[in-house]
Short mmCIF file of C-alpha atoms in Angstrom, two decimals:
data_model
loop_
_atom_site.label_atom_id
_atom_site.label_comp_id
_atom_site.label_asym_id
_atom_site.label_seq_id
_atom_site.Cartn_x
_atom_site.Cartn_y
_atom_site.Cartn_z
CA MET A 23 -47.35 169.91 33.36
CA ASN A 24 -50.18 170.89 35.49
CA ASN A 25 -49.41 170.34 39.20
CA ASP A 26 -52.89 170.88 40.38
CA PRO A 27 -54.63 167.61 41.03
CA GLN A 28 -57.41 167.29 38.62
CA PRO A 29 -60.53 165.79 40.05
CA LEU A 30 -61.49 162.60 38.36
CA VAL A 31 -65.08 163.54 38.67
CA THR A 32 -66.46 166.95 38.31
CA GLU A 33 -68.43 167.99 41.32
CA ASN A 34 -72.06 168.04 40.54
CA LYS A 35 -73.90 169.74 43.29
CA PRO A 36 -77.07 167.76 43.68
CA SER A 37 -80.06 169.95 43.63
CA VAL A 38 -81.64 169.70 47.02
CA GLU A 39 -85.25 169.34 46.30
CA LYS A 40 -88.05 169.22 48.78
CA GLY A 41 -88.95 165.55 48.77
CA THR A 42 -92.20 164.21 49.98
CA GLY A 43 -92.56 161.24 52.26
CA LEU A 44 -89.86 159.28 54.04
CA LEU A 45 -87.98 158.35 50.87
CA GLY A 46 -87.90 161.98 49.77
CA LYS A 47 -86.53 163.12 53.11
CA LEU A 48 -83.84 160.44 53.04
CA LYS A 49 -82.86 161.54 49.55
CA ASN A 50 -82.59 165.12 50.74
CA LEU A 51 -80.47 164.10 53.69
CA PHE A 52 -78.16 162.06 51.46
CA ALA A 53 -77.85 164.97 49.02
CA ILE A 54 -76.83 167.30 51.84
CA PHE A 55 -74.37 164.73 53.16
CA TRP A 56 -72.93 164.17 49.65
CA THR A 57 -72.12 167.86 49.23
CA LYS A 58 -69.99 167.74 52.38
CA VAL A 59 -67.89 164.74 51.33
CA PRO A 60 -64.33 165.78 50.34
CA LEU A 61 -63.61 165.67 46.65
CA PRO A 62 -60.90 162.89 46.63
CA ILE A 63 -63.21 160.56 48.56
CA LYS A 64 -66.05 161.31 46.19
CA ALA A 65 -63.78 160.51 43.30
CA GLY A 66 -62.80 157.19 44.87
CA ILE A 67 -66.37 156.21 45.58
CA THR A 68 -67.52 157.14 42.08
CA LYS A 69 -64.63 155.18 40.54
CA PHE A 70 -65.45 152.16 42.69
CA THR A 71 -69.18 152.18 41.95
CA SER A 72 -68.66 152.75 38.24
CA ASN A 73 -66.58 149.59 37.92
CA LYS A 74 -69.36 147.03 38.02
CA LYS A 75 -67.00 144.01 37.88
CA ILE A 76 -65.58 144.95 41.25
CA PHE A 77 -68.46 146.85 42.81
CA LEU A 78 -71.15 144.16 42.46
CA PRO A 79 -69.21 141.12 43.88
CA VAL A 80 -67.80 143.18 46.74
CA THR A 81 -71.19 144.70 47.66
CA ILE A 82 -72.97 141.32 47.47
CA SER A 83 -70.32 139.60 49.59
CA LEU A 84 -70.38 142.31 52.27
CA GLY A 85 -74.16 142.30 52.26
CA ALA A 86 -74.23 138.53 52.73
CA ILE A 87 -71.72 138.65 55.62
CA PHE A 88 -73.69 141.45 57.28
CA LEU A 89 -76.96 139.51 56.84
CA VAL A 90 -75.44 136.38 58.39
CA ILE A 91 -74.21 138.40 61.40
CA ILE A 92 -77.62 140.03 61.91
CA LEU A 93 -79.43 136.67 61.61
CA GLY A 94 -76.92 135.11 64.03
CA LEU A 95 -77.54 137.84 66.56
CA ILE A 96 -81.31 137.53 66.22
CA PHE A 97 -81.67 133.76 66.12
CA GLY A 98 -78.35 132.62 67.61
CA GLY A 99 -79.87 132.64 71.08
CA GLY A 100 -78.17 132.02 74.39
CA SER A 101 -75.94 135.03 74.87
CA ALA A 102 -78.59 137.69 75.34
CA LYS A 103 -80.72 136.20 78.07
CA PRO A 104 -82.38 138.79 80.27
CA ALA A 105 -80.81 139.01 83.72
CA PRO A 106 -83.17 137.78 86.46
CA LYS A 107 -84.49 140.50 88.68
CA LYS A 108 -83.06 140.59 92.14
CA SER A 109 -85.59 140.05 94.89
CA PRO A 110 -85.08 141.28 98.45
CA THR A 111 -85.15 137.75 99.82
CA PRO A 112 -83.56 135.36 97.36
CA THR A 113 -85.93 132.61 96.39
CA PRO A 114 -84.46 129.26 97.34
CA VAL A 115 -83.61 127.32 94.22
CA VAL A 116 -82.99 123.65 94.50
CA GLN A 117 -80.11 122.87 92.20
CA LYS A 118 -80.63 119.33 91.08
CA THR A 119 -77.64 117.48 89.83
CA PRO A 120 -78.35 116.66 86.22
CA GLU A 121 -78.66 112.92 85.86
CA ALA A 122 -76.87 111.23 83.05
CA SER A 123 -79.15 109.31 80.75
CA GLU A 124 -79.09 105.77 82.02
CA SER A 125 -78.89 102.74 79.88
CA GLY A 126 -80.53 99.45 80.64
CA ASP A 127 -84.01 98.30 81.62
CA VAL A 128 -86.05 99.83 84.42
CA ILE A 129 -85.12 97.09 86.88
CA SER A 130 -81.38 97.54 86.35
CA ILE A 131 -81.64 101.30 86.57
CA ASN A 132 -83.53 101.13 89.87
CA GLU A 133 -81.15 98.50 91.18
CA ARG A 134 -78.26 100.90 90.59
CA LYS A 135 -80.20 103.74 92.19
CA LEU A 136 -80.95 101.63 95.28
CA ASN A 137 -77.26 100.75 95.62
CA ALA A 138 -76.29 104.39 95.36
CA LEU A 139 -78.91 105.33 97.97
CA LYS A 140 -77.65 102.60 100.28
CA ASN A 141 -74.19 104.15 100.19
CA GLN A 142 -75.64 107.58 100.83
CA ILE A 143 -77.48 106.30 103.91
CA LYS A 144 -74.25 104.80 105.23
CA THR A 145 -72.45 108.15 104.92
CA LEU A 146 -75.23 110.25 106.49
CA ASP A 147 -73.88 112.44 109.28
CA VAL A 148 -76.81 113.15 111.58
CA ASN A 149 -74.66 115.42 113.78
CA GLN A 150 -73.63 117.60 110.79
CA SER A 151 -70.10 117.58 112.18
CA ARG A 152 -68.73 119.86 109.48
CA LEU A 153 -71.36 122.49 110.18
CA GLN A 154 -71.24 122.62 113.96
CA LEU A 155 -70.80 126.04 115.50
CA PRO A 156 -67.19 127.25 115.30
CA PRO A 157 -65.35 127.32 118.65
CA ILE A 158 -65.70 130.90 119.80
CA ASP A 159 -64.51 132.32 123.10
CA PHE A 160 -66.78 135.13 124.25
CA GLU A 161 -64.94 135.74 127.51
CA ILE A 162 -63.10 138.84 126.41
CA SER A 163 -62.02 140.88 129.39
CA PHE A 164 -58.87 141.37 131.39
CA MET B 21 -64.45 150.87 64.13
CA THR B 22 -66.73 148.38 62.42
CA VAL B 23 -64.67 145.56 63.83
CA THR B 24 -64.90 147.05 67.32
CA ILE B 25 -68.69 147.30 67.04
CA LEU B 26 -68.93 143.71 65.81
CA VAL B 27 -66.70 142.44 68.59
CA ALA B 28 -68.75 144.34 71.15
CA LEU B 29 -71.95 142.90 69.73
CA LEU B 30 -70.72 139.34 69.58
CA ALA B 31 -68.80 139.32 72.85
CA GLN B 32 -70.24 136.90 75.43
CA PRO B 33 -71.05 138.47 78.77
CA ALA B 34 -68.64 137.41 81.49
CA LYS B 35 -70.15 134.66 83.66
CA ALA B 36 -70.25 135.25 87.41
CA GLN B 37 -68.80 132.55 89.62
CA THR B 38 -71.52 130.32 90.99
CA PHE B 39 -72.06 130.76 94.69
CA ASP B 40 -73.01 127.35 96.00
CA TYR B 41 -72.70 125.50 99.30
CA ASN B 42 -69.14 124.37 98.56
CA LYS B 43 -68.05 127.94 97.89
CA ALA B 44 -69.87 129.14 101.03
CA PHE B 45 -68.19 126.43 103.08
CA GLU B 46 -64.78 127.35 101.68
CA ASP B 47 -65.41 130.97 102.66
CA TYR B 48 -66.34 129.82 106.16
CA GLN B 49 -63.15 127.73 106.50
CA TYR B 50 -61.07 130.69 105.33
CA ASN B 51 -62.71 133.05 107.80
CA LEU B 52 -62.29 130.50 110.59
CA THR B 53 -58.55 130.51 109.88
CA LEU B 54 -58.53 134.32 110.02
CA TYR B 55 -60.41 134.29 113.31
CA ARG B 56 -58.05 131.77 114.88
CA GLN B 57 -55.09 133.91 113.85
CA SER B 58 -56.67 137.10 115.20
CA PHE B 59 -57.68 135.38 118.43
CA SER B 60 -54.13 134.12 118.88
CA ASP B 61 -52.83 137.67 118.27
CA TYR B 62 -55.33 139.02 120.81
CA GLU B 63 -54.26 136.46 123.44
CA ASN B 64 -50.56 137.22 122.90
CA ALA B 65 -51.18 140.94 123.22
CA LYS B 66 -53.33 140.43 126.31
CA ASN B 67 -50.69 138.28 127.98
CA ALA B 68 -47.97 140.74 127.06
CA TYR B 69 -50.01 143.52 128.71
CA LEU B 70 -50.85 141.54 131.83
CA GLN B 71 -47.34 140.18 132.31
CA GLY B 72 -45.40 143.19 131.04
CA GLY B 73 -46.24 145.65 133.75
CA GLN B 74 -49.51 146.87 132.26
CA THR B 75 -47.95 149.83 130.52
CA LEU B 76 -49.92 152.19 128.30
CA PRO B 77 -48.18 151.12 125.03
CA LEU B 78 -48.91 147.46 125.83
CA LYS B 79 -52.51 148.35 126.64
CA GLU B 80 -52.82 150.13 123.31
CA ALA B 81 -51.38 147.11 121.49
CA ALA B 82 -53.87 144.86 123.30
CA ARG B 83 -56.72 147.24 122.43
CA GLN B 84 -55.87 147.13 118.73
CA LYS B 85 -55.65 143.34 118.70
CA THR B 86 -58.93 143.05 120.61
CA LEU B 87 -60.67 145.36 118.14
CA ALA B 88 -59.34 143.38 115.17
CA MET B 89 -60.37 140.07 116.72
CA LEU B 90 -63.91 141.24 117.54
CA LYS B 91 -64.45 142.41 113.96
CA THR B 92 -63.07 139.14 112.56
CA ARG B 93 -65.35 137.21 114.93
CA ASN B 94 -68.45 138.99 113.65
CA GLN B 95 -67.37 138.33 110.07
CA LEU B 96 -66.84 134.64 110.91
CA LEU B 97 -70.38 134.37 112.25
CA VAL B 98 -71.80 136.09 109.17
CA VAL B 99 -69.96 133.69 106.83
CA TYR B 100 -70.86 130.67 108.94
CA LEU B 101 -74.55 131.57 108.91
CA THR B 102 -74.35 132.11 105.16
CA ALA B 103 -72.89 128.63 104.73
CA LEU B 104 -75.82 127.18 106.71
CA ARG B 105 -78.22 129.18 104.55
CA GLN B 106 -76.67 127.87 101.36
CA LYS B 107 -76.87 124.33 102.65
CA ILE B 108 -80.63 124.79 103.10
CA VAL B 109 -80.95 126.35 99.64
CA GLU B 110 -79.60 123.15 98.14
CA ASP B 111 -81.55 120.80 100.40
CA ARG B 112 -83.95 118.54 98.47
CA GLY B 113 -86.01 117.31 101.38
CA LEU B 114 -87.35 120.56 102.86
CA VAL B 115 -90.39 122.28 101.49
CA PHE B 116 -90.51 125.92 100.31
CA ASP B 117 -92.24 127.29 103.42
CA GLU B 118 -89.84 125.55 105.78
CA LYS B 119 -86.87 126.95 103.90
CA ASN B 120 -88.29 130.47 103.86
CA THR B 121 -88.92 130.39 107.62
CA LEU B 122 -85.34 129.34 108.25
CA PHE B 123 -84.02 131.98 105.84
CA GLY B 124 -85.90 134.64 107.74
CA LYS B 125 -84.28 133.58 111.02
CA ILE B 126 -80.78 133.29 109.55
CA ASP B 127 -81.05 136.62 107.73
CA GLN B 128 -81.98 138.36 110.95
CA GLU B 129 -78.86 137.04 112.64
CA VAL B 130 -76.65 137.97 109.69
CA ALA B 131 -78.09 141.47 109.69
CA TRP B 132 -77.46 141.83 113.41
CA TYR B 133 -73.79 140.82 113.19
CA LEU B 134 -73.18 143.05 110.16
CA SER B 135 -74.76 145.99 111.95
CA ASP B 136 -72.78 145.26 115.11
CA LYS B 137 -69.55 145.01 113.12
CA SER B 138 -70.14 148.45 111.63
CA ASN B 139 -70.48 149.87 115.17
CA TYR B 140 -66.86 149.21 116.06
CA ARG B 141 -64.73 152.32 115.93
CA ASP B 142 -60.97 152.60 115.74
CA SER B 143 -61.23 155.03 118.64
CA ASP B 144 -63.07 152.54 120.89
CA SER B 145 -61.39 152.15 124.24
CA LEU B 146 -60.58 148.72 125.58
CA GLU B 147 -63.35 149.07 128.16
CA ASN B 148 -65.76 150.02 125.38
CA LEU B 149 -64.79 146.91 123.44
CA PHE B 150 -65.48 144.75 126.48
CA THR B 151 -68.97 146.23 126.72
CA LYS B 152 -69.62 145.65 123.01
CA ASN B 153 -68.39 142.09 123.43
CA GLU B 154 -71.02 141.50 126.08
CA ALA B 155 -73.74 142.50 123.60
CA VAL B 156 -72.45 139.94 121.06
CA LYS B 157 -72.16 137.29 123.76
CA ASP B 158 -75.76 137.93 124.76
CA ARG B 159 -77.02 137.85 121.16
CA PHE B 160 -75.17 134.64 120.47
CA LYS B 161 -76.53 132.93 123.57
CA LYS B 162 -80.13 134.08 123.32
CA ASN B 163 -80.65 134.03 119.57
CA THR B 164 -77.91 132.76 117.30
CA SER B 165 -77.17 129.48 119.08
CA LEU B 166 -80.90 128.60 119.04
CA VAL B 167 -81.28 129.44 115.35
CA VAL B 168 -78.17 127.42 114.52
CA SER B 169 -79.48 124.42 116.53
CA GLU B 170 -82.78 124.56 114.67
CA VAL B 171 -81.10 124.91 111.30
CA LEU B 172 -78.73 121.98 111.94
CA ILE B 173 -81.64 119.74 112.83
CA TYR B 174 -83.59 120.85 109.74
CA ILE B 175 -80.57 120.17 107.54
CA GLY B 176 -80.50 116.63 108.96
CA VAL B 177 -84.24 116.22 108.47
CA GLY B 178 -83.91 117.54 104.92
CA GLU B 179 -81.19 115.06 104.05
CA GLN B 180 -83.22 112.13 105.38
CA ALA B 181 -86.38 113.37 103.72
CA GLY B 182 -84.52 113.70 100.40
CA LEU B 183 -83.41 110.09 100.61
CA ARG B 184 -86.91 108.96 101.60
CA ILE B 185 -88.37 110.75 98.56
CA ASP B 186 -85.79 109.06 96.31
CA HIS B 187 -86.89 105.70 97.70
CA GLU B 188 -90.54 106.62 97.25
CA ASN B 189 -89.90 107.33 93.59
CA ILE B 190 -88.33 103.91 93.11
CA TYR B 191 -91.20 102.35 95.08
CA SER B 192 -93.69 104.01 92.76
CA THR B 193 -91.92 102.56 89.73
CA LEU B 194 -91.82 99.10 91.24
CA LYS B 195 -95.53 99.27 92.06
CA SER B 196 -96.30 100.14 88.42
CA ILE B 197 -94.26 97.12 87.29
CA ILE B 198 -96.11 94.89 89.76
CA ASP B 199 -99.50 96.23 88.67
CA ALA B 200 -98.66 95.68 85.01
CA GLY B 201 -97.33 92.16 85.79
CA VAL B 202 -100.43 91.23 87.77
CA ALA B 203 -102.72 92.61 85.05
CA SER B 204 -100.92 90.60 82.37
CA GLY B 205 -100.86 87.45 84.53
CA LYS B 206 -97.05 87.32 84.70
CA LEU B 207 -96.99 88.13 88.42
CA SER B 208 -99.15 87.12 91.34
CA LEU B 209 -100.34 89.73 93.84
CA THR B 210 -99.13 87.54 96.69
CA PRO B 211 -96.63 88.06 98.31
CA PHE B 212 -96.36 91.64 97.03
CA ASN B 213 -99.46 92.86 98.87
CA HIS B 214 -97.82 91.93 102.26
CA TRP B 215 -94.48 93.40 101.33
CA LEU B 216 -95.97 96.62 100.07
CA SER B 217 -97.83 97.17 103.28
CA ASP B 218 -94.56 96.72 105.23
CA ILE B 219 -92.90 99.24 102.95
CA ASP B 220 -95.78 101.67 103.42
CA ALA B 221 -95.48 101.32 107.20
CA THR B 222 -91.72 101.97 107.12
CA ASP B 223 -92.22 104.99 104.90
CA GLN B 224 -94.84 106.36 107.28
CA LEU B 225 -92.55 105.75 110.24
CA LEU B 226 -89.86 107.86 108.57
CA LYS B 227 -92.30 110.70 107.94
CA ASP B 228 -93.42 110.54 111.57
CA LYS B 229 -89.82 110.75 112.77
CA GLU B 230 -89.12 113.71 110.56
CA SER B 231 -92.16 115.50 112.00
CA ALA B 232 -91.16 114.53 115.55
CA ALA B 233 -87.63 115.89 115.12
CA LYS B 234 -88.97 119.17 113.75
CA ALA B 235 -91.51 119.50 116.59
CA GLU B 236 -88.86 118.73 119.20
CA ILE B 237 -86.39 121.35 117.99
CA GLN B 238 -89.08 124.04 118.05
CA LYS B 239 -89.21 123.65 121.82
CA ILE B 240 -85.82 125.33 122.21
CA TYR B 241 -87.55 128.70 121.82
CA SER B 242 -89.96 128.10 124.66
CA GLN B 243 -87.69 126.25 127.09
CA SER B 244 -84.83 128.61 127.69
CA TYR B 245 -83.47 126.60 130.61
CA SER B 246 -82.46 123.60 128.52
CA PRO B 247 -82.22 124.27 124.79
CA LYS B 248 -79.35 121.82 124.50
CA GLY B 249 -81.66 119.05 125.79
CA ASN B 250 -84.14 119.67 123.01
CA TYR B 251 -81.38 119.67 120.46
CA GLU B 252 -80.06 116.36 121.75
CA SER B 253 -83.57 114.85 121.72
CA SER B 254 -84.04 115.95 118.11
CA LEU B 255 -80.71 114.39 117.19
CA GLU B 256 -81.75 111.13 118.83
CA ILE B 257 -84.93 111.04 116.76
CA LEU B 258 -82.92 111.66 113.61
CA SER B 259 -80.45 108.94 114.56
CA SER B 260 -83.32 106.51 115.15
CA SER B 261 -84.48 107.15 111.55
CA LEU B 262 -81.32 105.64 110.10
CA LEU B 263 -82.45 102.04 110.72
CA PRO B 264 -85.87 102.36 109.07
CA LEU B 265 -84.25 104.25 106.20
CA SER B 266 -81.87 101.32 105.66
CA GLN B 267 -84.80 98.94 106.01
CA LEU B 268 -86.71 100.78 103.33
CA ASN B 269 -83.74 100.42 101.04
CA GLU B 270 -83.48 96.70 101.78
CA PHE B 271 -87.20 96.07 101.36
CA LEU B 272 -87.21 97.74 97.95
CA THR B 273 -84.12 95.81 96.92
CA GLU B 274 -85.84 92.57 97.93
CA VAL B 275 -88.98 93.45 95.92
CA LEU B 276 -86.83 94.40 92.96
CA ASN B 277 -84.87 91.14 93.12
CA TYR B 278 -88.07 89.14 93.37
CA ILE B 279 -89.50 90.82 90.24
CA LYS B 280 -86.21 90.26 88.45
CA ASN B 281 -86.25 86.54 89.18
CA GLN B 282 -89.80 85.96 88.04
#
């Protein structure tokens, strides 16, 4: 019995030819890369690609998944918004409370708005009590 | 490795916490608590020194507490001014230029207190700290308190102006309904024409009061002998706006009810 592992595929050194154009250069690069791949891996890859019943469905499925991911990243939107540039003096931005879409006719809508405004007027604090200067004692000496 | 790359690509960037007025106010409240605590510690250390024979160890303890309190005080003022700034950011009734002018004044004060805070040294003597305190006291009296008074009045003006604008929007809608009703013959122009002129007059009165309050508070910078008087006068003007603001609301409600019952 021969103990030496026999390669399933004989190593065919691809002849590195001077290709022309981009395709030729890529072929050359691949050929150089292929010569450096270890023999057992080469054997596995060749076995996998030669079995068309497994190779084709697996390749097509992976390709489809990859395509979906790429399309999702390109057209998915939202996550990759450019960060706004910081300005030395921040521009004041009025954050409006988003209004819920109101149901009913214009009169009813405005009636509700007027009632809400009436309540806001009642609760107006002209003195801004919450924001008055904090009590600070500046007489610090002894 | 592929999975790691995919996860890295698909991972959502972490969202920063929104800094709004409520957050700024919370920060201010927290710093106010810290200041009160440090002021209490300072007073205890001071009393211990004065009543405990004025020994060197007690003086050192008092110095350390004074230093800590002065730093906390500066931080409190920075956070307080930031809360005022954020309130203005979210104000609906002030225009862009007014806001920017106020931001400029607030930012100057914030910068001053931050710079002053960085000037405190752990090696500062108690006498040195007293001198530095005088500088803060002076700044607060001559600049900060005036800026704060102006900002508080503008916040009030902004709130009232925001409500006035909300009413104006409703008024505009109601006028469109009246115009359409009159054009189609469903409504008569009388009595609307009289009511609308009353509403216009009330609206104008509110605008005048807003302008008067703003003009009055500006005087604090030129009348150093009585800035508090100007602040009080501005407050009175703002208070006198509450009645016409309520009237505007009632007038519009009456017009709306009249249209509804036609």
